[in-house]
Amino acid sequence: MLASRRSFMMGAAALSAAVVTPETVRAMAAMQASAEAGSADWALATADLEADVAPRALQLVRGRAPAGLAGTLFRNGPGKFRRAGGSATHWFDGDGLMRAFRTDGGRATLQARFADTPKRRYETEIDAVVTPGFGTVGDSRARLGSNDDGNAANTAVMTAGDKVWALWEGGSPLEMSGSDLSTEGFVALRDDLKGMPFQAHPRYAPDGTIWNIGMNGDKAVVWHLNADRSLRDAQVIQLPRASYMHDFTATERHLIIVMQPWVFDHSGMPYASQFAWHADMGTQVMVVDKADLNRRRIYELPTFSFFHLGDAWERADGAIQFDLAAGKDVAFAVEGARVLIEGRGTVPGEPAQLSLITLHTDGRAEMVKSGVTAEFPKGDPRRAGLERRLTVHVAGERGRRPLPTGLAVHDWQTGRSDAFEFGDGQIMEEAVFVPQPGRSGEGEAWLVAPSINLRRGVTELHVFEAAHVSDGPVCTWRADVALPAGFHGCWA
């Protein structure tokens, strides 16, 4: 059926290099303050950035930039959490900060700019975080006339011509300039769909179109966009359970919706408080035919939690496979991300494991764990929705240390993992595949990713060979500022 904005929204509403700069001084001051206060050595990952970062050159400190590497790594993530009159209490609720790492001719630059949302403008005016979020309660001073009044635009990014869209979970994409990162306004894909949820993990189909979903309880709006980002279709589908869902995946012909047993229990704020963990329910997977959203099949799996899935594919025998970072429960989502904002203490929860799910044509479903700690699984964008063998992911997370310290590529055909470990002096962020010009092999790509160098108090940008990650970065550039840890990015 056609999406009804009124019925859907009624439910959703309940829900320069080598010089000392001021930013460098702030970063070092933050580290010193953390040390004096007994904070964890990783606390810089969620330190506040107080202002935009003007374009500046990065310093090449290792290797040589590969010939042909030219483009921009856009990344999004929360950048400010604390204000004098009240602060965010959960990692997922900070103000969105768009980063642009631009590389060309062996040189690299960095720029970062806050998304100019109604939420940020109002909270800057009153110098307090008052808007309820994923894990932040907020208070009566919040201004919430629509979903986008609470939109932090802080999770992911997709390109749209010469623009970029800052993505959240519960509202519209926020359009920003790709050249200077200035904010231009919320995107309305159709007038009657303004403010409807558009999640942070769109899936790119082999035909050039884009699929996404938006969640509201046991219903989801299924978005289908043309290659130019105009709307092709939007429909609402019924789900078998009202499960918290941050990501979905897709093959060339199907949408794959995974429903963990973290299900709606009662209305309230913050958002995460509405859900209860029921391990006895198991995890369900719903396969939806792209050509007819009414054609669906449900698979049953043992209980696991998740945030992120890799692209799915269909084998010659018709079985569907996809990988994911599978967790034991939701302890990190509920409490661990709070500890990150506090910057001290022990983070609860166990690290996720890279796992592979197979959905057979006879109705059987199975999950095989690799034994490798992983998050942020990403595949070669040239093979989105098609059969592939490689997954890049961050690695090195441990139970008492909540953030990754390395990068790895897992080969599903051989079962081997090729990894590089920086050690506890670095916080590694998500890597993206960058195809090498004129080459098409899955391993013929660079992996581009930032990290936070904790000992120097700065952000770095690394380039790896996808086929030889264990050799370490082929080049590294260093900034003179530390940016908080981001979530997701894309290459343009």
CSV table of N, CA, C and O in Angstrom, one decimal, residues 392-487:
chain,number,residue,atom,x,y,z
A,392,VAL,N,35.7,-6.2,5.0
A,392,VAL,CA,36.6,-5.5,5.9
A,392,VAL,C,35.9,-5.1,7.1
A,392,VAL,O,34.7,-4.8,7.1
A,393,HIS,N,36.6,-5.1,8.3
A,393,HIS,CA,36.0,-4.7,9.5
A,393,HIS,C,37.0,-4.2,10.5
A,393,HIS,O,38.2,-4.5,10.4
A,394,VAL,N,36.6,-3.5,11.5
A,394,VAL,CA,37.5,-3.1,12.6
A,394,VAL,C,37.6,-4.3,13.5
A,394,VAL,O,36.8,-5.1,13.6
A,395,ALA,N,38.8,-4.3,14.2
A,395,ALA,CA,39.1,-5.4,15.1
A,395,ALA,C,39.8,-5.0,16.3
A,395,ALA,O,40.1,-3.8,16.5
A,396,GLY,N,40.0,-5.9,17.2
A,396,GLY,CA,40.8,-5.6,18.4
A,396,GLY,C,40.0,-5.2,19.6
A,396,GLY,O,40.6,-5.0,20.7
A,397,GLU,N,38.7,-5.1,19.5
A,397,GLU,CA,37.9,-4.7,20.7
A,397,GLU,C,38.0,-5.9,21.7
A,397,GLU,O,37.9,-7.0,21.3
A,398,ARG,N,38.1,-5.5,23.0
A,398,ARG,CA,38.1,-6.5,24.0
A,398,ARG,C,37.0,-6.1,25.1
A,398,ARG,O,36.5,-5.0,25.1
A,399,GLY,N,36.7,-7.1,25.9
A,399,GLY,CA,35.6,-6.9,26.8
A,399,GLY,C,35.7,-5.6,27.7
A,399,GLY,O,34.7,-4.9,27.9
A,400,ARG,N,36.9,-5.4,28.2
A,400,ARG,CA,37.1,-4.2,29.1
A,400,ARG,C,37.6,-3.0,28.4
A,400,ARG,O,37.7,-1.9,29.0
A,401,ARG,N,37.8,-3.1,27.1
A,401,ARG,CA,38.2,-2.0,26.3
A,401,ARG,C,37.3,-1.9,25.1
A,401,ARG,O,37.3,-2.7,24.2
A,402,PRO,N,36.4,-0.9,25.1
A,402,PRO,CA,35.2,-0.9,24.2
A,402,PRO,C,35.4,-0.5,22.8
A,402,PRO,O,34.5,-0.5,22.0
A,403,LEU,N,36.6,-0.1,22.4
A,403,LEU,CA,36.8,0.5,21.1
A,403,LEU,C,37.9,-0.3,20.3
A,403,LEU,O,38.8,-0.7,20.9
A,404,PRO,N,37.7,-0.4,19.0
A,404,PRO,CA,38.7,-1.2,18.2
A,404,PRO,C,40.0,-0.6,18.1
A,404,PRO,O,40.2,0.7,18.1
A,405,THR,N,41.0,-1.4,17.8
A,405,THR,CA,42.4,-1.0,17.7
A,405,THR,C,43.1,-1.5,16.5
A,405,THR,O,44.3,-1.2,16.3
A,406,GLY,N,42.4,-2.1,15.6
A,406,GLY,CA,43.0,-2.7,14.4
A,406,GLY,C,42.0,-2.8,13.2
A,406,GLY,O,40.8,-2.4,13.4
A,407,LEU,N,42.5,-3.3,12.1
A,407,LEU,CA,41.7,-3.5,10.9
A,407,LEU,C,41.9,-4.8,10.3
A,407,LEU,O,43.1,-5.4,10.4
A,408,ALA,N,40.9,-5.5,9.7
A,408,ALA,CA,41.1,-6.8,9.2
A,408,ALA,C,40.2,-7.0,8.0
A,408,ALA,O,39.2,-6.3,7.8
A,409,VAL,N,40.6,-7.9,7.1
A,409,VAL,CA,39.8,-8.4,6.0
A,409,VAL,C,39.6,-9.9,6.1
A,409,VAL,O,40.6,-10.6,6.2
A,410,HIS,N,38.4,-10.3,6.1
A,410,HIS,CA,38.0,-11.7,6.2
A,410,HIS,C,37.6,-12.3,4.9
A,410,HIS,O,36.9,-11.6,4.1
A,411,ASP,N,38.2,-13.4,4.5
A,411,ASP,CA,37.9,-14.1,3.2
A,411,ASP,C,37.0,-15.3,3.6
A,411,ASP,O,37.4,-16.2,4.2
A,412,TRP,N,35.7,-15.2,3.1
A,412,TRP,CA,34.7,-16.2,3.4
A,412,TRP,C,35.0,-17.5,2.7
A,412,TRP,O,34.5,-18.6,3.1
A,413,GLN,N,35.7,-17.4,1.6
A,413,GLN,CA,36.0,-18.6,0.8
A,413,GLN,C,37.1,-19.5,1.5
A,413,GLN,O,37.0,-20.7,1.5
A,414,THR,N,38.1,-18.8,2.0
A,414,THR,CA,39.2,-19.5,2.6
A,414,THR,C,39.1,-19.6,4.1
A,414,THR,O,39.7,-20.4,4.8
A,415,GLY,N,38.3,-18.8,4.7
A,415,GLY,CA,38.1,-18.7,6.2
A,415,GLY,C,39.3,-18.0,6.8
A,415,GLY,O,39.4,-18.0,8.1
A,416,ARG,N,40.1,-17.3,6.1
A,416,ARG,CA,41.3,-16.7,6.6
A,416,ARG,C,41.0,-15.2,6.9
A,416,ARG,O,40.3,-14.6,6.1
A,417,SER,N,41.7,-14.7,7.9
A,417,SER,CA,41.6,-13.3,8.2
A,417,SER,C,43.0,-12.6,8.1
A,417,SER,O,43.9,-13.1,8.7
A,418,ASP,N,43.0,-11.5,7.4
A,418,ASP,CA,44.3,-10.8,7.2
A,418,ASP,C,44.1,-9.5,8.0
A,418,ASP,O,43.3,-8.7,7.7
A,419,ALA,N,44.9,-9.3,9.1
A,419,ALA,CA,44.7,-8.3,10.1
A,419,ALA,C,45.9,-7.4,10.3
A,419,ALA,O,47.1,-7.9,10.2
A,420,PHE,N,45.7,-6.2,10.7
A,420,PHE,CA,46.8,-5.3,11.2
A,420,PHE,C,46.3,-4.7,12.5
A,420,PHE,O,45.2,-4.2,12.7
A,421,GLU,N,47.2,-4.7,13.5
A,421,GLU,CA,46.9,-4.3,14.9
A,421,GLU,C,47.7,-3.1,15.2
A,421,GLU,O,49.0,-3.2,15.3
A,422,PHE,N,47.1,-1.9,15.5
A,422,PHE,CA,47.9,-0.8,15.9
A,422,PHE,C,48.3,-0.9,17.4
A,422,PHE,O,49.3,-0.3,17.8
A,423,GLY,N,47.4,-1.5,18.2
A,423,GLY,CA,47.6,-1.5,19.7
A,423,GLY,C,46.8,-0.5,20.4
A,423,GLY,O,46.1,0.3,19.7
A,424,ASP,N,46.9,-0.4,21.7
A,424,ASP,CA,46.0,0.4,22.5
A,424,ASP,C,46.2,1.9,22.3
A,424,ASP,O,45.4,2.7,22.8
A,425,GLY,N,47.3,2.3,21.6
A,425,GLY,CA,47.5,3.7,21.4
A,425,GLY,C,46.7,4.3,20.3
A,425,GLY,O,46.8,5.5,20.0
A,426,GLN,N,45.8,3.5,19.6
A,426,GLN,CA,45.0,4.0,18.5
A,426,GLN,C,43.6,3.5,18.7
A,426,GLN,O,43.4,2.4,19.2
A,427,ILE,N,42.6,4.3,18.3
A,427,ILE,CA,41.2,3.9,18.2
A,427,ILE,C,40.9,3.9,16.7
A,427,ILE,O,41.0,4.9,16.0
A,428,MET,N,40.7,2.7,16.1
A,428,MET,CA,40.4,2.5,14.7
A,428,MET,C,39.0,2.8,14.4
A,428,MET,O,38.1,2.4,15.1
A,429,GLU,N,38.7,3.5,13.3
A,429,GLU,CA,37.4,3.7,12.8
A,429,GLU,C,37.1,2.9,11.5
A,429,GLU,O,38.0,2.3,10.9
A,430,GLU,N,35.8,2.9,11.1
A,430,GLU,CA,35.3,2.2,10.0
A,430,GLU,C,36.1,2.5,8.7
A,430,GLU,O,36.4,3.6,8.4
A,431,ALA,N,36.5,1.5,8.0
A,431,ALA,CA,37.2,1.6,6.7
A,431,ALA,C,36.2,1.4,5.5
A,431,ALA,O,35.2,0.7,5.6
A,432,VAL,N,36.5,2.1,4.4
A,432,VAL,CA,35.7,1.9,3.2
A,432,VAL,C,36.6,1.4,2.1
A,432,VAL,O,37.8,1.7,2.0
A,433,PHE,N,36.0,0.6,1.2
A,433,PHE,CA,36.7,0.2,0.0
A,433,PHE,C,36.8,1.3,-1.0
A,433,PHE,O,35.8,2.0,-1.3
A,434,VAL,N,37.9,1.5,-1.6
A,434,VAL,CA,38.1,2.5,-2.7
A,434,VAL,C,38.7,1.8,-3.9
A,434,VAL,O,39.9,1.4,-3.9
A,435,PRO,N,37.9,1.5,-4.9
A,435,PRO,CA,38.4,0.7,-6.1
A,435,PRO,C,39.6,1.4,-6.7
A,435,PRO,O,39.6,2.6,-6.9
A,436,GLN,N,40.6,0.6,-7.1
A,436,GLN,CA,41.8,1.2,-7.8
A,436,GLN,C,41.4,1.4,-9.2
A,436,GLN,O,40.8,0.6,-9.9
A,437,PRO,N,41.8,2.6,-9.8
A,437,PRO,CA,41.4,2.9,-11.2
A,437,PRO,C,41.8,1.8,-12.2
A,437,PRO,O,43.0,1.4,-12.1
A,438,GLY,N,40.9,1.5,-13.0
A,438,GLY,CA,41.2,0.5,-14.1
A,438,GLY,C,41.3,-0.9,-13.7
A,438,GLY,O,41.7,-1.8,-14.5
A,439,ARG,N,41.0,-1.2,-12.4
A,439,ARG,CA,41.0,-2.6,-11.9
A,439,ARG,C,39.7,-3.0,-11.3
A,439,ARG,O,39.0,-2.2,-10.8
A,440,SER,N,39.4,-4.3,-11.5
A,440,SER,CA,38.0,-4.7,-11.0
A,440,SER,C,38.0,-5.9,-10.0
A,440,SER,O,37.0,-6.2,-9.6
A,441,GLY,N,39.2,-6.4,-9.7
A,441,GLY,CA,39.2,-7.5,-8.8
A,441,GLY,C,38.8,-7.1,-7.4
A,441,GLY,O,39.0,-5.9,-7.0
A,442,GLU,N,38.2,-8.0,-6.6
A,442,GLU,CA,37.7,-7.6,-5.3
A,442,GLU,C,38.8,-7.1,-4.4
A,442,GLU,O,38.6,-6.2,-3.6
A,443,GLY,N,40.0,-7.7,-4.5
A,443,GLY,CA,41.1,-7.3,-3.7
A,443,GLY,C,41.8,-6.1,-4.2
A,443,GLY,O,42.8,-5.6,-3.6
A,444,GLU,N,41.5,-5.7,-5.4
A,444,GLU,CA,42.2,-4.6,-6.1
A,444,GLU,C,41.5,-3.3,-5.7
A,444,GLU,O,40.9,-2.6,-6.5
A,445,ALA,N,41.7,-2.9,-4.4
A,445,ALA,CA,41.1,-1.8,-3.9
A,445,ALA,C,42.0,-1.3,-2.7
A,445,ALA,O,42.8,-2.1,-2.2
A,446,TRP,N,41.8,0.0,-2.4
A,446,TRP,CA,42.4,0.5,-1.1
A,446,TRP,C,41.4,0.5,-0.1
A,446,TRP,O,40.2,0.6,-0.3
A,447,LEU,N,41.8,0.4,1.2
A,447,LEU,CA,40.9,0.7,2.3
A,447,LEU,C,41.4,2.0,3.0
A,447,LEU,O,42.5,2.1,3.3
A,448,VAL,N,40.4,2.9,3.1
A,448,VAL,CA,40.7,4.2,3.6
A,448,VAL,C,40.0,4.4,4.9
A,448,VAL,O,38.8,4.1,5.0
A,449,ALA,N,40.7,4.8,6.0
A,449,ALA,CA,40.0,4.9,7.3
A,449,ALA,C,40.8,5.8,8.2
A,449,ALA,O,42.0,5.9,8.2
A,450,PRO,N,40.1,6.5,9.1
A,450,PRO,CA,40.8,7.3,10.1
A,450,PRO,C,41.0,6.6,11.4
A,450,PRO,O,40.4,5.5,11.6
A,451,SER,N,41.8,7.1,12.2
A,451,SER,CA,41.9,6.6,13.6
A,451,SER,C,42.2,7.8,14.5
A,451,SER,O,42.5,8.9,14.0
A,452,ILE,N,42.1,7.6,15.8
A,452,ILE,CA,42.5,8.6,16.8
A,452,ILE,C,43.8,8.1,17.4
A,452,ILE,O,43.8,7.0,18.0
A,453,ASN,N,44.9,8.8,17.2
A,453,ASN,CA,46.1,8.5,17.9
A,453,ASN,C,46.1,9.1,19.3
A,453,ASN,O,46.2,10.3,19.5
A,454,LEU,N,45.9,8.2,20.3
A,454,LEU,CA,45.7,8.7,21.6
A,454,LEU,C,46.9,9.3,22.2
A,454,LEU,O,46.9,10.2,23.1
A,455,ARG,N,48.1,8.8,21.9
A,455,ARG,CA,49.3,9.3,22.5
A,455,ARG,C,49.7,10.7,22.0
A,455,ARG,O,50.2,11.5,22.7
A,456,ARG,N,49.3,11.0,20.7
A,456,ARG,CA,49.6,12.3,20.2
A,456,ARG,C,48.4,13.2,20.3
A,456,ARG,O,48.5,14.4,20.1
A,457,GLY,N,47.2,12.7,20.6
A,457,GLY,CA,46.0,13.5,20.7
A,457,GLY,C,45.6,14.1,19.4
A,457,GLY,O,45.1,15.2,19.4
A,458,VAL,N,45.6,13.3,18.3
A,458,VAL,CA,45.3,13.8,17.0
A,458,VAL,C,44.6,12.7,16.2
A,458,VAL,O,44.7,11.5,16.5
A,459,THR,N,43.9,13.1,15.2
A,459,THR,CA,43.3,12.2,14.2
A,459,THR,C,44.3,11.9,13.1
A,459,THR,O,45.0,12.8,12.7
A,460,GLU,N,44.3,10.7,12.6
A,460,GLU,CA,45.1,10.3,11.5
A,460,GLU,C,44.3,9.6,10.4
A,460,GLU,O,43.2,9.1,10.6
A,461,LEU,N,44.8,9.6,9.2
A,461,LEU,CA,44.1,9.0,8.0
A,461,LEU,C,45.0,8.0,7.4
A,461,LEU,O,46.2,8.3,7.1
A,462,HIS,N,44.5,6.8,7.2
A,462,HIS,CA,45.4,5.7,6.8
A,462,HIS,C,44.8,5.1,5.5
A,462,HIS,O,43.6,5.1,5.2
A,463,VAL,N,45.8,4.6,4.6
A,463,VAL,CA,45.4,3.9,3.4
A,463,VAL,C,46.1,2.5,3.4
A,463,VAL,O,47.3,2.4,3.7
A,464,PHE,N,45.3,1.5,3.3
A,464,PHE,CA,45.8,0.1,3.2
A,464,PHE,C,45.5,-0.5,1.9
A,464,PHE,O,44.6,-0.1,1.2
A,465,GLU,N,46.3,-1.5,1.5
A,465,GLU,CA,46.0,-2.3,0.3
A,465,GLU,C,45.0,-3.4,0.8
A,465,GLU,O,45.3,-4.1,1.8
A,466,ALA,N,43.9,-3.5,0.2
A,466,ALA,CA,42.9,-4.5,0.6
A,466,ALA,C,43.4,-5.9,0.6
A,466,ALA,O,43.0,-6.7,1.5
A,467,ALA,N,44.3,-6.2,-0.3
A,467,ALA,CA,44.9,-7.6,-0.4
A,467,ALA,C,46.0,-7.8,0.6
A,467,ALA,O,46.4,-9.0,0.7
A,468,HIS,N,46.5,-6.8,1.3
A,468,HIS,CA,47.7,-7.0,2.1
A,468,HIS,C,47.5,-6.1,3.4
A,468,HIS,O,48.4,-5.3,3.7
A,469,VAL,N,46.4,-6.2,4.1
A,469,VAL,CA,46.2,-5.4,5.2
A,469,VAL,C,47.3,-5.6,6.3
A,469,VAL,O,47.7,-4.7,7.0
A,470,SER,N,47.7,-6.8,6.5
A,470,SER,CA,48.7,-7.1,7.5
A,470,SER,C,50.0,-6.4,7.3
A,470,SER,O,50.8,-6.4,8.2
A,471,ASP,N,50.3,-5.9,6.1
A,471,ASP,CA,51.5,-5.2,5.9
A,471,ASP,C,51.4,-3.8,6.5
A,471,ASP,O,52.5,-3.1,6.6
A,472,GLY,N,50.3,-3.4,7.0
A,472,GLY,CA,50.1,-2.1,7.6
A,472,GLY,C,49.8,-1.0,6.5
A,472,GLY,O,49.7,-1.3,5.3
A,473,PRO,N,49.6,0.2,7.0
A,473,PRO,CA,49.2,1.3,6.1
A,473,PRO,C,50.3,1.6,5.0
A,473,PRO,O,51.5,1.6,5.4
A,474,VAL,N,49.9,1.8,3.8
A,474,VAL,CA,50.9,2.2,2.8
A,474,VAL,C,51.2,3.6,2.9
A,474,VAL,O,52.3,4.1,2.5
A,475,CYS,N,50.3,4.4,3.5
A,475,CYS,CA,50.6,5.8,3.9
A,475,CYS,C,49.7,6.2,5.0
A,475,CYS,O,48.6,5.7,5.2
A,476,THR,N,50.2,7.2,5.8
A,476,THR,CA,49.4,7.8,6.9
A,476,THR,C,49.6,9.3,6.9
A,476,THR,O,50.7,9.8,6.8
A,477,TRP,N,48.5,10.0,7.0
A,477,TRP,CA,48.5,11.5,7.2
A,477,TRP,C,48.1,11.8,8.6
A,477,TRP,O,47.2,11.1,9.1
A,478,ARG,N,48.6,12.8,9.2
A,478,ARG,CA,48.3,13.2,10.5
A,478,ARG,C,47.7,14.6,10.6
A,478,ARG,O,48.3,15.5,9.9
A,479,ALA,N,46.7,14.8,11.3
A,479,ALA,CA,46.1,16.1,11.5
A,479,ALA,C,46.7,16.8,12.7
A,479,ALA,O,47.4,16.2,13.5
A,480,ASP,N,46.3,18.0,13.0
A,480,ASP,CA,46.7,18.7,14.2
A,480,ASP,C,45.6,18.9,15.1
A,480,ASP,O,45.6,19.8,16.0
A,481,VAL,N,44.5,18.1,15.0
A,481,VAL,CA,43.4,18.1,15.8
A,481,VAL,C,42.8,16.7,16.0
A,481,VAL,O,43.0,15.9,15.1
A,482,ALA,N,42.2,16.5,17.1
A,482,ALA,CA,41.6,15.2,17.4
A,482,ALA,C,40.1,15.4,17.2
A,482,ALA,O,39.5,16.2,17.9
A,483,LEU,N,39.5,14.6,16.3
A,483,LEU,CA,38.0,14.5,16.2
A,483,LEU,C,37.5,13.4,17.0
A,483,LEU,O,38.1,12.3,17.1
A,484,PRO,N,36.3,13.5,17.6
A,484,PRO,CA,35.7,12.4,18.2
A,484,PRO,C,35.5,11.2,17.3
A,484,PRO,O,35.4,11.4,16.1
A,485,ALA,N,35.4,10.0,17.8
A,485,ALA,CA,35.2,8.8,17.0
A,485,ALA,C,33.8,9.0,16.2
A,485,ALA,O,32.8,9.2,16.8
A,486,GLY,N,33.9,8.7,14.9
A,486,GLY,CA,32.7,8.8,14.1
A,486,GLY,C,32.1,7.4,13.9
A,486,GLY,O,32.6,6.4,14.4
A,487,PHE,N,31.0,7.4,13.2
A,487,PHE,CA,30.3,6.1,13.0
A,487,PHE,C,30.5,5.6,11.5
A,487,PHE,O,31.2,4.6,11.3
